[in-house]
XYZ file of C-alpha atoms in Angstrom:
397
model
C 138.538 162.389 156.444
C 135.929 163.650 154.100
C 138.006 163.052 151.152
C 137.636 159.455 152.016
C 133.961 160.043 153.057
C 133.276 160.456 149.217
C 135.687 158.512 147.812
C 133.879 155.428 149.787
C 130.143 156.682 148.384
C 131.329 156.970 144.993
C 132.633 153.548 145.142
C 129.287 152.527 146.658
C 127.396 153.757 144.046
C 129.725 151.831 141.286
C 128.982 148.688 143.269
C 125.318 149.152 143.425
C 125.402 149.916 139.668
C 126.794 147.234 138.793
C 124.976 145.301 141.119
C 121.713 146.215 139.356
C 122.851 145.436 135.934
C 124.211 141.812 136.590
C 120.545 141.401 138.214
C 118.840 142.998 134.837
C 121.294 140.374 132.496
C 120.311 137.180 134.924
C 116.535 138.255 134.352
C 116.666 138.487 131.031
C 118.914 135.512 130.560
C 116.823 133.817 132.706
C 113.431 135.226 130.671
C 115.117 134.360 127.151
C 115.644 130.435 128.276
C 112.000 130.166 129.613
C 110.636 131.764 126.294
C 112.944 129.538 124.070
C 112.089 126.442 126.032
C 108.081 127.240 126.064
C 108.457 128.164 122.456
C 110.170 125.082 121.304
C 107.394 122.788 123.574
C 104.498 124.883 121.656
C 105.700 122.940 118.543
C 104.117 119.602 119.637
C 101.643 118.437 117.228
C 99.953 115.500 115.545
C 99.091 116.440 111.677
C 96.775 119.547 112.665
C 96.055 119.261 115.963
C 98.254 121.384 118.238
C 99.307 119.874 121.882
C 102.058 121.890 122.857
C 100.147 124.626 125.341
C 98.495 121.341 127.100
C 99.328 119.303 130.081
C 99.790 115.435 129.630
C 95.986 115.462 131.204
C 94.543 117.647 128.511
C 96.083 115.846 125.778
C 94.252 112.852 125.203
C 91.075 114.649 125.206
C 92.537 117.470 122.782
C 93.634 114.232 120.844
C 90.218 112.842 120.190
C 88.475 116.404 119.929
C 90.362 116.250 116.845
C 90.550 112.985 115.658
C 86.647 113.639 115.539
C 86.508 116.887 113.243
C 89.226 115.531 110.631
C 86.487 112.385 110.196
C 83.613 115.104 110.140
C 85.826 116.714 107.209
C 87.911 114.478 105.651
C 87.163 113.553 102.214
C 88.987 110.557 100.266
C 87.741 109.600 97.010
C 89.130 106.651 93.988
C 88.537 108.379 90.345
C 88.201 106.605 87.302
C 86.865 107.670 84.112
C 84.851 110.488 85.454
C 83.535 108.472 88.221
C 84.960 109.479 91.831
C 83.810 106.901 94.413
C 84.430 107.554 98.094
C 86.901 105.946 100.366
C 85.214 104.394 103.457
C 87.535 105.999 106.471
C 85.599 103.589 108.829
C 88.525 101.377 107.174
C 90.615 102.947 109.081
C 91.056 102.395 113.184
C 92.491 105.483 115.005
C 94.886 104.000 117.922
C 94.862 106.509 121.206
C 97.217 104.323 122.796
C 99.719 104.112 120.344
C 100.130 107.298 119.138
C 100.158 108.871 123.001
C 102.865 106.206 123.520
C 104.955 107.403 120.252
C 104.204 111.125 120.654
C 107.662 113.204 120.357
C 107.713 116.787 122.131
C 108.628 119.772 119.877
C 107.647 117.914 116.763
C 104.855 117.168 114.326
C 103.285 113.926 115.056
C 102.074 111.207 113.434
C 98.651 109.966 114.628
C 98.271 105.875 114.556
C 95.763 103.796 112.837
C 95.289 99.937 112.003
C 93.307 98.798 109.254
C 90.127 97.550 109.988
C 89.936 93.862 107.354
C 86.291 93.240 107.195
C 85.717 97.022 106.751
C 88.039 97.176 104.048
C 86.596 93.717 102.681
C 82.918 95.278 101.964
C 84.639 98.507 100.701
C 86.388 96.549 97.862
C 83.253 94.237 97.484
C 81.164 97.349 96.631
C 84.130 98.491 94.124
C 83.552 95.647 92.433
C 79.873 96.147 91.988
C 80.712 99.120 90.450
C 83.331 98.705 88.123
C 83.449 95.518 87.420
C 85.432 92.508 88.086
C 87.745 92.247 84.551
C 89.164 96.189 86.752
C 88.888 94.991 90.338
C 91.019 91.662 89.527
C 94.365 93.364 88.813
C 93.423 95.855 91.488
C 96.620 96.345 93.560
C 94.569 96.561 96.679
C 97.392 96.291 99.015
C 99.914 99.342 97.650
C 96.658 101.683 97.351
C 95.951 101.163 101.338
C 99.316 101.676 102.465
C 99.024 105.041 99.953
C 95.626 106.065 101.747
C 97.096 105.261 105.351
C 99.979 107.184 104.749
C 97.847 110.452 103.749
C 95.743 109.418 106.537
C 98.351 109.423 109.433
C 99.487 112.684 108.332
C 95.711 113.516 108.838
C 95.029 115.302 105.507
C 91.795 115.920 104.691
C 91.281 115.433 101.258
C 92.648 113.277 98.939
C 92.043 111.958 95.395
C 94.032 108.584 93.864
C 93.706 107.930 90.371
C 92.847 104.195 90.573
C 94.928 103.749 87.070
C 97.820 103.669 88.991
C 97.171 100.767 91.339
C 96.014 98.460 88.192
C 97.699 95.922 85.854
C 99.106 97.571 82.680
C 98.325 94.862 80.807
C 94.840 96.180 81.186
C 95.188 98.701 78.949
C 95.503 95.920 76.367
C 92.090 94.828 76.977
C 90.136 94.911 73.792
C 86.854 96.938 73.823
C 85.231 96.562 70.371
C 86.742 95.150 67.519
C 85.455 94.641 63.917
C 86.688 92.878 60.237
C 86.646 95.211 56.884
C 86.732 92.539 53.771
C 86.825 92.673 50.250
C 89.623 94.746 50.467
C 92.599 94.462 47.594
C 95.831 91.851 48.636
C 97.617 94.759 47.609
C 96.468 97.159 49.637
C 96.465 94.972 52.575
C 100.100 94.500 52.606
C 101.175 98.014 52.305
C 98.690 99.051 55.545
C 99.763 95.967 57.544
C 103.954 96.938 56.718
C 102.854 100.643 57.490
C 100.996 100.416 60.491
C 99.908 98.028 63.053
C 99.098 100.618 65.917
C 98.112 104.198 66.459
C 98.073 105.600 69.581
C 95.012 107.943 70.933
C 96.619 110.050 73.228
C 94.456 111.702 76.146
C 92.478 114.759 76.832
C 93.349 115.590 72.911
C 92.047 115.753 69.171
C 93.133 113.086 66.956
C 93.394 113.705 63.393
C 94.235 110.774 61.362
C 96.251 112.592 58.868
C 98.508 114.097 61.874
C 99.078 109.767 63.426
C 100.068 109.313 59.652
C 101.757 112.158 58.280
C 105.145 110.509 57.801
C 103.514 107.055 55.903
C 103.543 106.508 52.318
C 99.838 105.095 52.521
C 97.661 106.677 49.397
C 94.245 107.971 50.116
C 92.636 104.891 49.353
C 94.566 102.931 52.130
C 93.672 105.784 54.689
C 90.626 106.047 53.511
C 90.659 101.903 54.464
C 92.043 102.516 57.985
C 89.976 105.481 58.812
C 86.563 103.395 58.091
C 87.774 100.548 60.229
C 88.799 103.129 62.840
C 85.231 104.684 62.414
C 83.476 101.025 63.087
C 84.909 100.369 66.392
C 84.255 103.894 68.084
C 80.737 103.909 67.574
C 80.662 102.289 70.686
C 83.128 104.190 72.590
C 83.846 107.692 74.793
C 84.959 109.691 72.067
C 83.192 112.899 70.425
C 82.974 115.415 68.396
C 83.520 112.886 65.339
C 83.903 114.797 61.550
C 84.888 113.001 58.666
C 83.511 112.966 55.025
C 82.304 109.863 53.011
C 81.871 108.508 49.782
C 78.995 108.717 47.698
C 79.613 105.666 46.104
C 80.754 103.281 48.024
C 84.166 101.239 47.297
C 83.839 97.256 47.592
C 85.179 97.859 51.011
C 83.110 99.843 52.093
C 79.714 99.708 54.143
C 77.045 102.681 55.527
C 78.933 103.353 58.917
C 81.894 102.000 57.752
C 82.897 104.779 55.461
C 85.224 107.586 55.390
C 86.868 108.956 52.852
C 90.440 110.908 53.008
C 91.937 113.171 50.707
C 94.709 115.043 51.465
C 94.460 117.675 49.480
C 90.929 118.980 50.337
C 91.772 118.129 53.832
C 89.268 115.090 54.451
C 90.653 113.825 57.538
C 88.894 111.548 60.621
C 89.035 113.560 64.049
C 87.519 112.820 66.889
C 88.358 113.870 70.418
C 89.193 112.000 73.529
C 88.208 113.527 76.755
C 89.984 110.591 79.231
C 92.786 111.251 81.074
C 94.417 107.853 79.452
C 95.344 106.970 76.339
C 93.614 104.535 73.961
C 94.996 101.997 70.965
C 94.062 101.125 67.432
C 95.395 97.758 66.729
C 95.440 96.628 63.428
C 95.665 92.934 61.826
C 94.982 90.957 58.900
C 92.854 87.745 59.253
C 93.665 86.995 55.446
C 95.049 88.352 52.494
C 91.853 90.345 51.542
C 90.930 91.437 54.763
C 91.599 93.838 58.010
C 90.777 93.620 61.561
C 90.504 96.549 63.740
C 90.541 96.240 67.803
C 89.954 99.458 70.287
C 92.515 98.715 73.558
C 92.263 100.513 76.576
C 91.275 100.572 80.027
C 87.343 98.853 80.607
C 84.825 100.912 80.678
C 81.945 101.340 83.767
C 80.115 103.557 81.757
C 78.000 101.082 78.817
C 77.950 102.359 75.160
C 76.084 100.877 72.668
C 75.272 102.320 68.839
C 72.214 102.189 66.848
C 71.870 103.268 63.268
C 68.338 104.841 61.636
C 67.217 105.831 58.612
C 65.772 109.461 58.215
C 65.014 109.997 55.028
C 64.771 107.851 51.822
C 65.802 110.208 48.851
C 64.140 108.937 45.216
C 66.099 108.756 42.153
C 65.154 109.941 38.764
C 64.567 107.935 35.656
C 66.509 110.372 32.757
C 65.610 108.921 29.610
C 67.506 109.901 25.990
C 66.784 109.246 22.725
C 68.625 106.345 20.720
C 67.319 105.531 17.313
C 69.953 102.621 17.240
C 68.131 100.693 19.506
C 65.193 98.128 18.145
C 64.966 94.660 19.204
C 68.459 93.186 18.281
C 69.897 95.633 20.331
C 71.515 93.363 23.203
C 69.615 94.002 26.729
C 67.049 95.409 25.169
C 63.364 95.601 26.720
C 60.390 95.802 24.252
C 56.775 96.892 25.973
C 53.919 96.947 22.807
C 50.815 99.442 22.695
C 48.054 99.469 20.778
C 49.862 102.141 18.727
C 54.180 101.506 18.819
C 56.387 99.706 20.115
C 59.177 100.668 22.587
C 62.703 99.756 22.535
C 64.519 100.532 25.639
C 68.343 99.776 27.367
C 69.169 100.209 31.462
C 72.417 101.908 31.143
C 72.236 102.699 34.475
C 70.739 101.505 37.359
C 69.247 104.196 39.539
C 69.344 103.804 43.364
C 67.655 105.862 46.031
C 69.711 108.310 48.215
C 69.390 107.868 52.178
C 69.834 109.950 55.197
C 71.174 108.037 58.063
C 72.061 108.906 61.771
C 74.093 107.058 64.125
C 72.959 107.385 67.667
C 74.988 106.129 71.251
C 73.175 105.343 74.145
C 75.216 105.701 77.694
C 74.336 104.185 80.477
C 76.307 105.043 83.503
C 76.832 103.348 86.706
C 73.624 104.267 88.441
C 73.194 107.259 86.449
C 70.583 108.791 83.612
C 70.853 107.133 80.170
C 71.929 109.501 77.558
C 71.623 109.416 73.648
C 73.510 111.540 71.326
C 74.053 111.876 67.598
C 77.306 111.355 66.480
C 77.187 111.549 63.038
C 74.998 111.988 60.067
C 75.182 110.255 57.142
C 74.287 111.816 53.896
C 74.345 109.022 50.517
C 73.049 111.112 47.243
C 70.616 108.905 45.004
C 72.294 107.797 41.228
C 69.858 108.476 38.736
C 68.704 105.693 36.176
C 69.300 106.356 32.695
C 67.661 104.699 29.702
C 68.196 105.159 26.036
C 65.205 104.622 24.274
C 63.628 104.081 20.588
C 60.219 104.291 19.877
C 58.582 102.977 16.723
C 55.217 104.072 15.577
C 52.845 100.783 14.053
C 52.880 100.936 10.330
C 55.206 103.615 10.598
């Protein structure tokens, strides 16, 4: 009878035992599902704001709590040519309704807004005042909204569009400053025009001329041609940092501010860099057989340039004069000025000219901004000296 005493405790204890441990695996079954099920419901969200600890009461409030601090912070802005104007979020209607109705448990959100029209109307009215109606025309107004209400469902809070990419590209065919070189040789006319017609300015680069050209048979002359019709229509342009080298005497082509000379072999090249973040087009054309227009294409401008050209210093020639007994008053050309003692026989073999200092200046004038003038470049035309033989014949002599 005692054997069976402790056979039925022993068994007792198993039973209790195990007991006790299917109690500890339903708890912590039981704990693992409630942690899994409160973890997956902390996941509800709508871009930043986090709903998933709150009851349906809470939420709404939660909802506009934040709604509030992303238009506190948000910060959408257009850029264009330096310029980065804001984007009016006032555009944009945030719908409580309608995103409470679509909100999905366990997932990130979107949050729902409508477009407010007249908003959005005096938004693109005051775009216009700024940069200009020949931009704002091709302006793909539409695409560009559905862009910014996209970024601003997700509730971002800042955001930059390059407002390139919602215009025409035809626009970058829009001409900008264009200008005629004449009295330039048939000849050479032909060979630039079968050459070249356009050279491309790429962006937020250096452009050497002799680089765009490298693989063209052109001679120096002919770049020299195309580099001083490049040099006329940039005056009046964005780009900086010009360095080029003239010629002293100019060719029948050539005008003050119309001149560069190239030469390969030393190196005289045009450069010039351009600091936008698009790139720009020399056109090139011939009006006639003696002449060559050149036409700067690119996107319109808000900022204004405009070039002015002043003279700093006036640089005399000299008057060398020689010795020519061969001259007296058959002498073709000659000039005869009498004293009261000789006479004086004199020829112009050369006709001096006075030297010049020059400096191109561009003003800027930015949308609503300080006007700006800078040098460019500086101009520097040596004087020729006039030479005259002379004879001079003593009376009586």
């Amino acid at each position: 009878m005692k054997i069976n005493l402790k056979l039925f405790k022993k068994n007792v204890y198993w039973v209790i035992s195990l007991i006790l441990f299917g109690l500890v695996v339903i708890f912590s079954s039981v704990m693992l599902i409630t942690l899994e099920i409160g973890a997956e419901a902390d996941e509800t969200s709508i871009g930043f704001i986090f709903l998933g600890n709150r009851s349906a009461d809470e939420r709404e409030s939660v909802i506009s709590q934040g709604i509030q601090t992303w238009q506190e912070q948000a910060q959408y802005t257009i850029r264009y040519q330096g310029y980065q104007i804001p984007v009016n979020l006032n555009i944009f209607a945030f719908d409580m309704e309608k995103t409470t109705e679509t909100l999905v448990s366990n997932q990130n959100n979107l949050a729902i807004f409508n477009v407010n029209e007249s908003e959005k109307s005096v938004w693109l009215n005051t775009m216009t005042s700024i940069m200009g109606a020949t931009i704002m025309d091709t302006f793909d107004d539409e695409t560009f909204f559905d862009d910014v209400l996209d970024d601003v469902m997700t509730l971002s809070r800042i955001k930059s569009y390059d407002l390139v990419n919602y215009l025409d590209t035809d626009l970058m065919d829009y001409v900008l400053n264009t200008e005629t070189m004449t009295s330039i040789s048939s000849d050479d006319v032909d060979d630039i025009i079968t050459a070249v017609t356009d050279i491309v300015i790429p962006k937020m680069s250096r452009f050497s001329l002799l680089d765009a050209l490298n693989d063209l048979t052109l001679n120096n002359e002919q770049l020299s041609i195309i580099a001083s019709g490049i040099l006329s229509i940039i005056d009046d342009s964005h780009f900086t940092s010009l360095d080029f080298e003239i010629y002293q005497y100019l060719p029948s082509w050539a005008t003050q501010g119309q001149n560069v000379r190239i030469l390969e072999v030393n190196d005289f090249d045009l450069s010039f860099y351009n600091s936008s973040m698009n790139d720009y087009r020399i056109h090139i054309s011939n009006p006639s057989e003696t002449s060559l227009r050149f036409e700067l294409m690119g996107y319109p401008y808000i900022t204004e340039y405009a070039s002015t050209t002043q003279l700093l210093e006036v640089i005399a020639y000299q008057t060398i004069i020689y010795d020519d007994e061969t001259i007296d008053a058959l002498t073709p050309g000659v000039i005869i000025t009498e004293t009261a003692t000789e006479f004086i026989y004199q020829v112009v073999i050369q006709n001096g000219t006075n030297g010049a200092i020059y400096e191109t200046l561009r003003t800027m004038t930015p949308y609503q901004g300080d006007v700006q003038t800078i040098t460019i470049y500086i101009e520097h035309y040596l004087p020729i000296d006039e030479i005259i033989h002379q004879h001079i014949v003593e009376k009586g002599g």
